[in-house]
């Protein structure tokens, strides 16, 4: 049996670890923010002066206007297409029983289990062959691969919650499948669809590898542009890179905060957990 | 949709067996005989395994502490979500600024004389490891938390009326019921860490100690334009991963699997 | 941890929760009762009245907001549950799903550090007691509801706790199994000779099992008495309502002599028995349908004239609703079935007309 004394030390240790983690991340973000406003900052606690010039510099140097526009195009296209594919697929998987359903389920899960690089490289190769690589369509297609299964995973529990009798009732009153989908299911699934699209959105903004492997110079998203900026750090002032990092962070955080209003944080890490167990 | 995933995969597999010169196994032979290719497996494992063990090992007790619903539980989970969405690239940039030799951390440590030598936490093994912990820990934490909150707390209460103190409740009730979930979490966290790429380039020493396997694959594809070799490396990467995942999931077979509530039904 | 005791004393045990709008409400207020060794006490009351709260407070699963709990001389309300050593049977059993029946039952003994050889024999004995011998290697998921229930009981009693707490253990069983298991719980209680506190919202269960019943409403104890007393002499109108006194009529008091009260209304004059004192010139009478009979009373006293409004056949007898000329509806259990619309007389003995103050 453990004494209360040990118990308290243990609790303190855990809280200490958590605080250390959170404080360091907070400071990390803060130092990026400070640097992005710094006139000159070399080995002192705080910079010598402040300026917002780096933001305008970054905007010009990295063509952030274009990059942001590409990012928006890609992200919204991915969200839209992933929903278009994912919602009906999730509905079919949740409602119908057919041979090979489990296998199909497992195949859908694979892109979430296998890291992006592993299939990103063959994927990029194929895209080069059909000359889609480097175009915005290639980037969208590549990002769809993990996004669509993710929609399926998020939507399945929402669909399972809906009483099948409701659908039968709609059919009795003469609605065909398409109209039933539009008039009955879509309104009922609205919260789920909202959750799925916000989560896909946040994940697609942050997903680096696939875009990196398939993007060309005029189809870069923000993450990839940031990567190149950091990679070529010697060439440009670190402040301007940090300014860009702040822009990127602002973009993700805005969406993240919106997402957190509607969804439980645990959904962000996907619900992969329940399904493989059921599928085995 | 499935085709979109399956076709490149099959294509990559086929491509890896059809090198521009040599017989069908030439790529794999190159990989395992070349001194700058096959050690990347160990390099990657040396980063991915400790990172995963730290992440899961630390996340477990913290998630266990947080299992009780309270006003701060939601706040803490929210705060911990943020690093997930920052993404690896931003974390790398932040670490370069903050953990760098002139960053706040180094200044702080030297100011208080906790450590007086020169502090190098970037552009080496430790930089990559720390970045893997920063991006992987929240993920492990959230996943384990969702498993733990799925376990009916009445079971622990029942155990306590039978004389189990909090530690025994954890050991006899939570741990066995969590085991399959932990295995799953370990796999997912490992897969994430194993495919480390941006932080290994930006924060590590991509020519030496953090030349991970994904860097090797990338170089083959986009610097030497040898897509065939790159596909082979990608396949090997997937295979090593599956091996570890299969081993962990195989272990899981020893544990109880089934409902985690104590009621009937 | 003690294995024997002579008295468990609860003194003004109170538990408050933060309610709607942030203000605290008492889910259990000032429960005071002394339970002796060997006694079977039932906590009875409608859903949400604080029964589970009371049980959890005794088990140590909820900290008290006020009051004390003593086991003989030992104050236990500050001990964590694992130090109190009471056995508890949970409403949904809470069996450990990853352990076999045997390991479930042995869990408490293992936690106490009982040596292995002793564990085996005590588990075997417990299995015999709940008639589950032969099932010990199954997982809880492979058992029927009734069997799971008995495992839960065995797990609680094998540690030979001074006190067994049961929270609606029969609520998930079907009617037949419920009656069977009820008898078994009583038998096990007798064999162990220790105290049991049993939570239920089913009055039949409480009446058939308990030596004493605690009737609760909104966290407040209404009556603590033997089953017979609670059934026949409810302390107040709430208890009467809960115990099946379905006829409640408000009347004027005409005369009052000791506990004997004469009352009158527009179309009835009744003599009743005072159960609870109260102010005012009006009072409420409560009568059980079973205790109202069709026909005239002796010398025509306590007789009410009414018209038959509804007859429900109920097997052995019928449930007859009658309405008096001023519109008061009375429920009567009758062995004969009068025709709808007939004018009938019903009567009830003065001892069975219970008089309470107007709520
Ligand atoms: N954790 C809690 N927080 C706030 N209020 C609670 C909590 N637990 C119980 N309550 C409230 O306390 C009151 C009594 O609850 P309790 O569970 O004791 O009822 P009960 O008599 O066991 O009912 P039932 O027969 O339905 O199980 C209820 O109004 C309930 O809403
Ligand atoms: Mg209850």
Short mmCIF file of C-alpha atoms in Angstrom, two decimals, chain A:
data_model
loop_
_atom_site.label_atom_id
_atom_site.label_comp_id
_atom_site.label_asym_id
_atom_site.label_seq_id
_atom_site.Cartn_x
_atom_site.Cartn_y
_atom_site.Cartn_z
CA UNK A 1 0.00 0.00 0.00
CA UNK A 2 1.26 3.45 -0.83
CA UNK A 3 1.44 6.15 1.74
CA UNK A 4 -0.31 9.46 1.15
CA UNK A 5 3.14 11.00 1.11
CA UNK A 6 4.24 8.97 -1.90
CA UNK A 7 0.92 9.70 -3.51
CA UNK A 8 1.52 13.43 -3.19
CA UNK A 9 5.04 13.21 -4.62
CA UNK A 10 3.70 11.24 -7.55
CA UNK A 11 0.91 13.71 -8.26
CA UNK A 12 3.40 16.57 -7.98
CA UNK A 13 5.73 14.87 -10.40
CA UNK A 14 3.00 14.42 -12.99
CA UNK A 15 1.83 17.99 -12.68
CA UNK A 16 5.42 19.12 -12.89
CA UNK A 17 5.97 17.20 -16.11
CA UNK A 18 2.82 18.58 -17.63
CA UNK A 19 3.68 22.13 -16.62
CA UNK A 20 7.19 21.73 -18.01
CA UNK A 21 5.77 20.54 -21.30
CA UNK A 22 3.16 23.25 -21.61
CA UNK A 23 5.44 26.06 -20.42
CA UNK A 24 8.19 25.11 -22.84
CA UNK A 25 5.79 24.95 -25.75
CA UNK A 26 4.29 28.25 -24.72
CA UNK A 27 7.73 29.83 -24.54
CA UNK A 28 8.67 28.29 -27.84
CA UNK A 29 5.70 29.91 -29.52
CA UNK A 30 6.39 33.13 -27.67
CA UNK A 31 10.00 33.22 -28.84
CA UNK A 32 8.91 32.76 -32.45
CA UNK A 33 6.41 35.57 -31.98
CA UNK A 34 8.98 37.85 -30.35
CA UNK A 35 11.52 37.17 -33.01
CA UNK A 36 9.06 37.96 -35.75
CA UNK A 37 8.67 41.46 -34.35
CA UNK A 38 12.34 41.95 -33.47
CA UNK A 39 14.51 44.56 -35.11
CA UNK A 40 17.70 42.82 -34.05
CA UNK A 41 17.92 39.97 -31.55
CA UNK A 42 21.28 38.45 -30.80
CA UNK A 43 21.85 36.57 -27.59
CA UNK A 44 19.95 38.87 -25.27
CA UNK A 45 16.77 38.29 -23.29
CA UNK A 46 14.71 40.62 -25.42
CA UNK A 47 15.33 42.18 -28.81
CA UNK A 48 16.63 45.70 -29.18
CA UNK A 49 13.56 47.09 -30.82
CA UNK A 50 10.32 46.12 -32.43
CA UNK A 51 9.00 46.43 -35.92
CA UNK A 52 6.33 44.92 -38.12
CA UNK A 53 8.47 45.19 -41.21
CA UNK A 54 9.26 41.50 -41.26
CA UNK A 55 5.67 40.68 -42.00
CA UNK A 56 5.59 42.86 -45.07
CA UNK A 57 9.00 41.49 -46.04
CA UNK A 58 7.85 37.91 -45.64
CA UNK A 59 4.70 38.63 -47.54
CA UNK A 60 6.71 39.91 -50.48
CA UNK A 61 9.62 37.47 -50.36
CA UNK A 62 7.60 34.31 -50.02
CA UNK A 63 4.69 35.45 -52.17
CA UNK A 64 2.44 34.70 -49.26
CA UNK A 65 -0.56 36.07 -51.09
CA UNK A 66 -0.29 33.38 -53.75
CA UNK A 67 0.62 30.70 -51.24
CA UNK A 68 -2.35 31.52 -49.04
CA UNK A 69 -4.64 31.46 -52.01
CA UNK A 70 -3.33 28.04 -53.09
CA UNK A 71 -3.70 26.79 -49.55
CA UNK A 72 -7.31 27.92 -49.41
CA UNK A 73 -8.06 26.37 -52.78
CA UNK A 74 -6.45 23.07 -51.86
CA UNK A 75 -7.95 22.84 -48.41
CA UNK A 76 -11.48 23.61 -49.45
CA UNK A 77 -11.32 21.37 -52.49
CA UNK A 78 -10.05 18.54 -50.28
CA UNK A 79 -12.76 19.11 -47.68
CA UNK A 80 -15.48 19.24 -50.30
CA UNK A 81 -14.32 16.19 -52.24
CA UNK A 82 -13.61 14.20 -49.09
CA UNK A 83 -17.14 14.86 -47.87
CA UNK A 84 -18.60 14.04 -51.26
CA UNK A 85 -16.85 10.67 -51.26
CA UNK A 86 -16.71 10.00 -47.55
CA UNK A 87 -20.27 10.64 -46.39
CA UNK A 88 -22.03 8.25 -48.80
CA UNK A 89 -19.29 5.70 -48.29
CA UNK A 90 -19.63 5.96 -44.52
CA UNK A 91 -23.38 5.58 -44.89
CA UNK A 92 -23.00 2.46 -46.97
CA UNK A 93 -20.46 0.97 -44.60
CA UNK A 94 -22.55 1.72 -41.57
CA UNK A 95 -25.89 0.54 -42.92
CA UNK A 96 -25.32 -2.23 -45.40
CA UNK A 97 -23.84 -5.60 -44.77
CA UNK A 98 -22.02 -7.26 -47.61
CA UNK A 99 -19.25 -9.70 -48.24
CA UNK A 100 -15.82 -8.19 -47.87
CA UNK A 101 -17.06 -5.30 -45.78
CA UNK A 102 -14.38 -5.87 -43.20
CA UNK A 103 -11.67 -6.05 -45.81
CA UNK A 104 -12.91 -2.82 -47.32
CA UNK A 105 -12.96 -1.23 -43.88
CA UNK A 106 -9.37 -2.31 -43.30
CA UNK A 107 -8.29 -0.96 -46.67
CA UNK A 108 -9.87 2.35 -45.82
CA UNK A 109 -7.95 2.41 -42.59
CA UNK A 110 -4.60 1.68 -44.14
CA UNK A 111 -3.89 5.21 -45.38
CA UNK A 112 -4.33 6.38 -41.80
CA UNK A 113 -2.06 3.71 -40.37
CA UNK A 114 0.71 3.82 -42.94
CA UNK A 115 2.74 7.02 -42.73
CA UNK A 116 2.31 9.45 -45.59
CA UNK A 117 5.88 9.12 -46.88
CA UNK A 118 5.50 5.40 -47.49
CA UNK A 119 2.72 5.81 -49.97
CA UNK A 120 3.53 9.40 -50.82
CA UNK A 121 6.56 8.45 -52.86
CA UNK A 122 4.87 5.86 -55.11
CA UNK A 123 1.94 8.25 -55.31
CA UNK A 124 4.18 11.10 -56.45
CA UNK A 125 5.75 8.78 -59.01
CA UNK A 126 2.38 7.94 -60.48
CA UNK A 127 1.41 11.59 -60.53
CA UNK A 128 4.59 12.45 -62.40
CA UNK A 129 3.80 9.78 -64.91
CA UNK A 130 0.32 11.14 -65.63
CA UNK A 131 1.74 14.67 -65.46
CA UNK A 132 -0.40 15.78 -62.57
CA UNK A 133 2.51 16.27 -60.21
CA UNK A 134 3.32 19.89 -59.58
CA UNK A 135 -0.22 20.98 -60.40
CA UNK A 136 -2.79 21.91 -57.87
CA UNK A 137 -4.85 18.88 -58.85
CA UNK A 138 -2.05 16.55 -57.94
CA UNK A 139 -1.82 18.13 -54.52
CA UNK A 140 -5.57 17.84 -54.01
CA UNK A 141 -5.62 14.21 -55.09
CA UNK A 142 -2.74 13.31 -52.81
CA UNK A 143 -4.36 14.98 -49.82
CA UNK A 144 -7.64 13.21 -50.51
CA UNK A 145 -6.10 9.84 -49.74
CA UNK A 146 -5.96 10.27 -45.97
CA UNK A 147 -8.83 12.78 -45.85
CA UNK A 148 -11.60 10.59 -47.24
CA UNK A 149 -11.01 7.65 -44.85
CA UNK A 150 -10.85 10.13 -42.04
CA UNK A 151 -14.29 11.47 -42.96
CA UNK A 152 -15.57 7.91 -42.94
CA UNK A 153 -14.17 7.27 -39.49
CA UNK A 154 -15.60 10.45 -38.03
CA UNK A 155 -19.00 10.03 -39.69
CA UNK A 156 -19.63 6.38 -38.89
CA UNK A 157 -20.63 6.86 -35.25
CA UNK A 158 -22.86 9.79 -36.20
CA UNK A 159 -24.64 7.68 -38.78
CA UNK A 160 -25.01 4.77 -36.40
CA UNK A 161 -26.80 7.07 -33.98
CA UNK A 162 -29.60 7.76 -36.44
CA UNK A 163 -32.58 5.50 -36.07
CA UNK A 164 -32.92 3.38 -39.23
CA UNK A 165 -36.69 3.57 -38.79
CA UNK A 166 -36.51 7.20 -39.75
CA UNK A 167 -35.14 6.25 -43.13
CA UNK A 168 -37.76 3.55 -43.56
CA UNK A 169 -40.42 6.10 -42.72
CA UNK A 170 -39.11 8.47 -45.36
CA UNK A 171 -39.19 5.66 -47.90
CA UNK A 172 -42.74 4.76 -46.98
CA UNK A 173 -43.69 8.33 -47.82
CA UNK A 174 -42.14 7.88 -51.22
CA UNK A 175 -38.73 9.51 -51.01
CA UNK A 176 -36.11 7.92 -53.21
CA UNK A 177 -32.56 7.38 -52.04
CA UNK A 178 -31.21 10.66 -53.32
CA UNK A 179 -34.03 12.74 -51.90
CA UNK A 180 -33.93 10.87 -48.64
CA UNK A 181 -30.25 11.66 -48.40
CA UNK A 182 -30.85 15.31 -49.08
CA UNK A 183 -33.95 15.92 -46.98
CA UNK A 184 -33.58 13.50 -44.09
CA UNK A 185 -29.99 12.50 -43.64
CA UNK A 186 -28.09 15.66 -44.44
CA UNK A 187 -29.99 17.78 -41.90
CA UNK A 188 -29.67 15.07 -39.26
CA UNK A 189 -26.01 14.55 -40.01
CA UNK A 190 -25.21 18.25 -40.05
CA UNK A 191 -23.32 18.18 -36.75
CA UNK A 192 -21.28 15.20 -37.88
CA UNK A 193 -20.55 16.75 -41.25
CA UNK A 194 -19.50 19.95 -39.58
CA UNK A 195 -17.19 18.09 -37.24
CA UNK A 196 -15.71 16.01 -40.05
CA UNK A 197 -15.09 18.96 -42.32
CA UNK A 198 -13.45 21.05 -39.61
CA UNK A 199 -11.20 18.18 -38.62
CA UNK A 200 -10.23 17.44 -42.20
CA UNK A 201 -9.58 21.11 -42.69
CA UNK A 202 -7.25 21.40 -39.72
CA UNK A 203 -5.44 18.22 -40.64
CA UNK A 204 -5.02 19.15 -44.28
CA UNK A 205 -3.54 22.53 -43.41
CA UNK A 206 -0.96 20.81 -41.24
CA UNK A 207 -0.29 17.78 -43.43
CA UNK A 208 3.17 18.31 -44.80
CA UNK A 209 4.61 15.22 -46.44
CA UNK A 210 2.07 14.55 -49.17
CA UNK A 211 1.93 18.12 -50.37
CA UNK A 212 5.68 18.38 -50.18
CA UNK A 213 6.15 15.34 -52.40
CA UNK A 214 3.60 16.35 -55.01
CA UNK A 215 3.66 20.14 -55.08
CA UNK A 216 5.38 22.20 -57.75
CA UNK A 217 6.57 25.76 -57.36
CA UNK A 218 3.16 27.29 -58.02
CA UNK A 219 1.12 24.74 -56.09
CA UNK A 220 2.79 25.09 -52.71
CA UNK A 221 0.68 25.29 -49.61
CA UNK A 222 1.64 27.24 -46.54
CA UNK A 223 3.35 24.35 -44.71
CA UNK A 224 5.53 23.51 -47.67
CA UNK A 225 6.45 27.13 -48.22
CA UNK A 226 7.34 27.35 -44.55
CA UNK A 227 9.48 24.23 -44.86
CA UNK A 228 11.44 25.68 -47.76
CA UNK A 229 11.83 28.93 -45.88
CA UNK A 230 13.24 27.16 -42.83
CA UNK A 231 15.32 24.87 -45.00
CA UNK A 232 16.94 27.81 -46.70
CA UNK A 233 17.25 29.70 -43.45
CA UNK A 234 20.74 31.00 -44.14
CA UNK A 235 19.52 32.91 -47.18
CA UNK A 236 16.91 35.00 -45.43
CA UNK A 237 16.68 36.80 -42.14
CA UNK A 238 15.40 34.45 -39.41
CA UNK A 239 12.90 37.13 -38.40
CA UNK A 240 11.19 36.95 -41.73
CA UNK A 241 10.97 33.17 -41.49
CA UNK A 242 9.47 33.54 -38.04
CA UNK A 243 7.01 36.10 -39.35
CA UNK A 244 5.89 33.53 -41.87
CA UNK A 245 5.65 30.91 -39.14
CA UNK A 246 3.35 33.27 -37.25
CA UNK A 247 1.14 33.67 -40.30
CA UNK A 248 0.96 29.91 -40.60
CA UNK A 249 0.19 29.51 -36.93
CA UNK A 250 -2.52 32.15 -37.07
CA UNK A 251 -4.16 30.31 -39.95
CA UNK A 252 -4.18 26.96 -38.14
CA UNK A 253 -5.13 28.38 -34.77
CA UNK A 254 -8.14 30.25 -36.11
CA UNK A 255 -9.52 27.06 -37.58
CA UNK A 256 -8.52 25.05 -34.58
CA UNK A 257 -10.39 27.37 -32.25
CA UNK A 258 -13.44 27.22 -34.48
CA UNK A 259 -13.16 23.43 -34.58
CA UNK A 260 -12.83 23.13 -30.81
CA UNK A 261 -16.11 24.95 -30.37
CA UNK A 262 -17.90 22.16 -32.19
CA UNK A 263 -15.90 19.00 -31.56
CA UNK A 264 -14.31 17.16 -28.72
CA UNK A 265 -10.51 17.39 -28.82
CA UNK A 266 -10.14 13.62 -28.74
CA UNK A 267 -11.69 13.45 -32.20
CA UNK A 268 -8.70 15.28 -33.60
CA UNK A 269 -6.54 12.22 -33.23
CA UNK A 270 -9.08 10.26 -35.23
CA UNK A 271 -11.14 7.41 -33.95
CA UNK A 272 -8.98 4.73 -35.48
CA UNK A 273 -8.99 2.98 -32.15
CA UNK A 274 -12.43 1.40 -32.11
CA UNK A 275 -12.52 0.11 -35.60
CA UNK A 276 -9.49 -2.11 -36.01
CA UNK A 277 -10.63 -3.96 -32.92
CA UNK A 278 -14.02 -4.51 -34.45
CA UNK A 279 -12.48 -5.42 -37.76
CA UNK A 280 -10.24 -8.17 -36.52
#
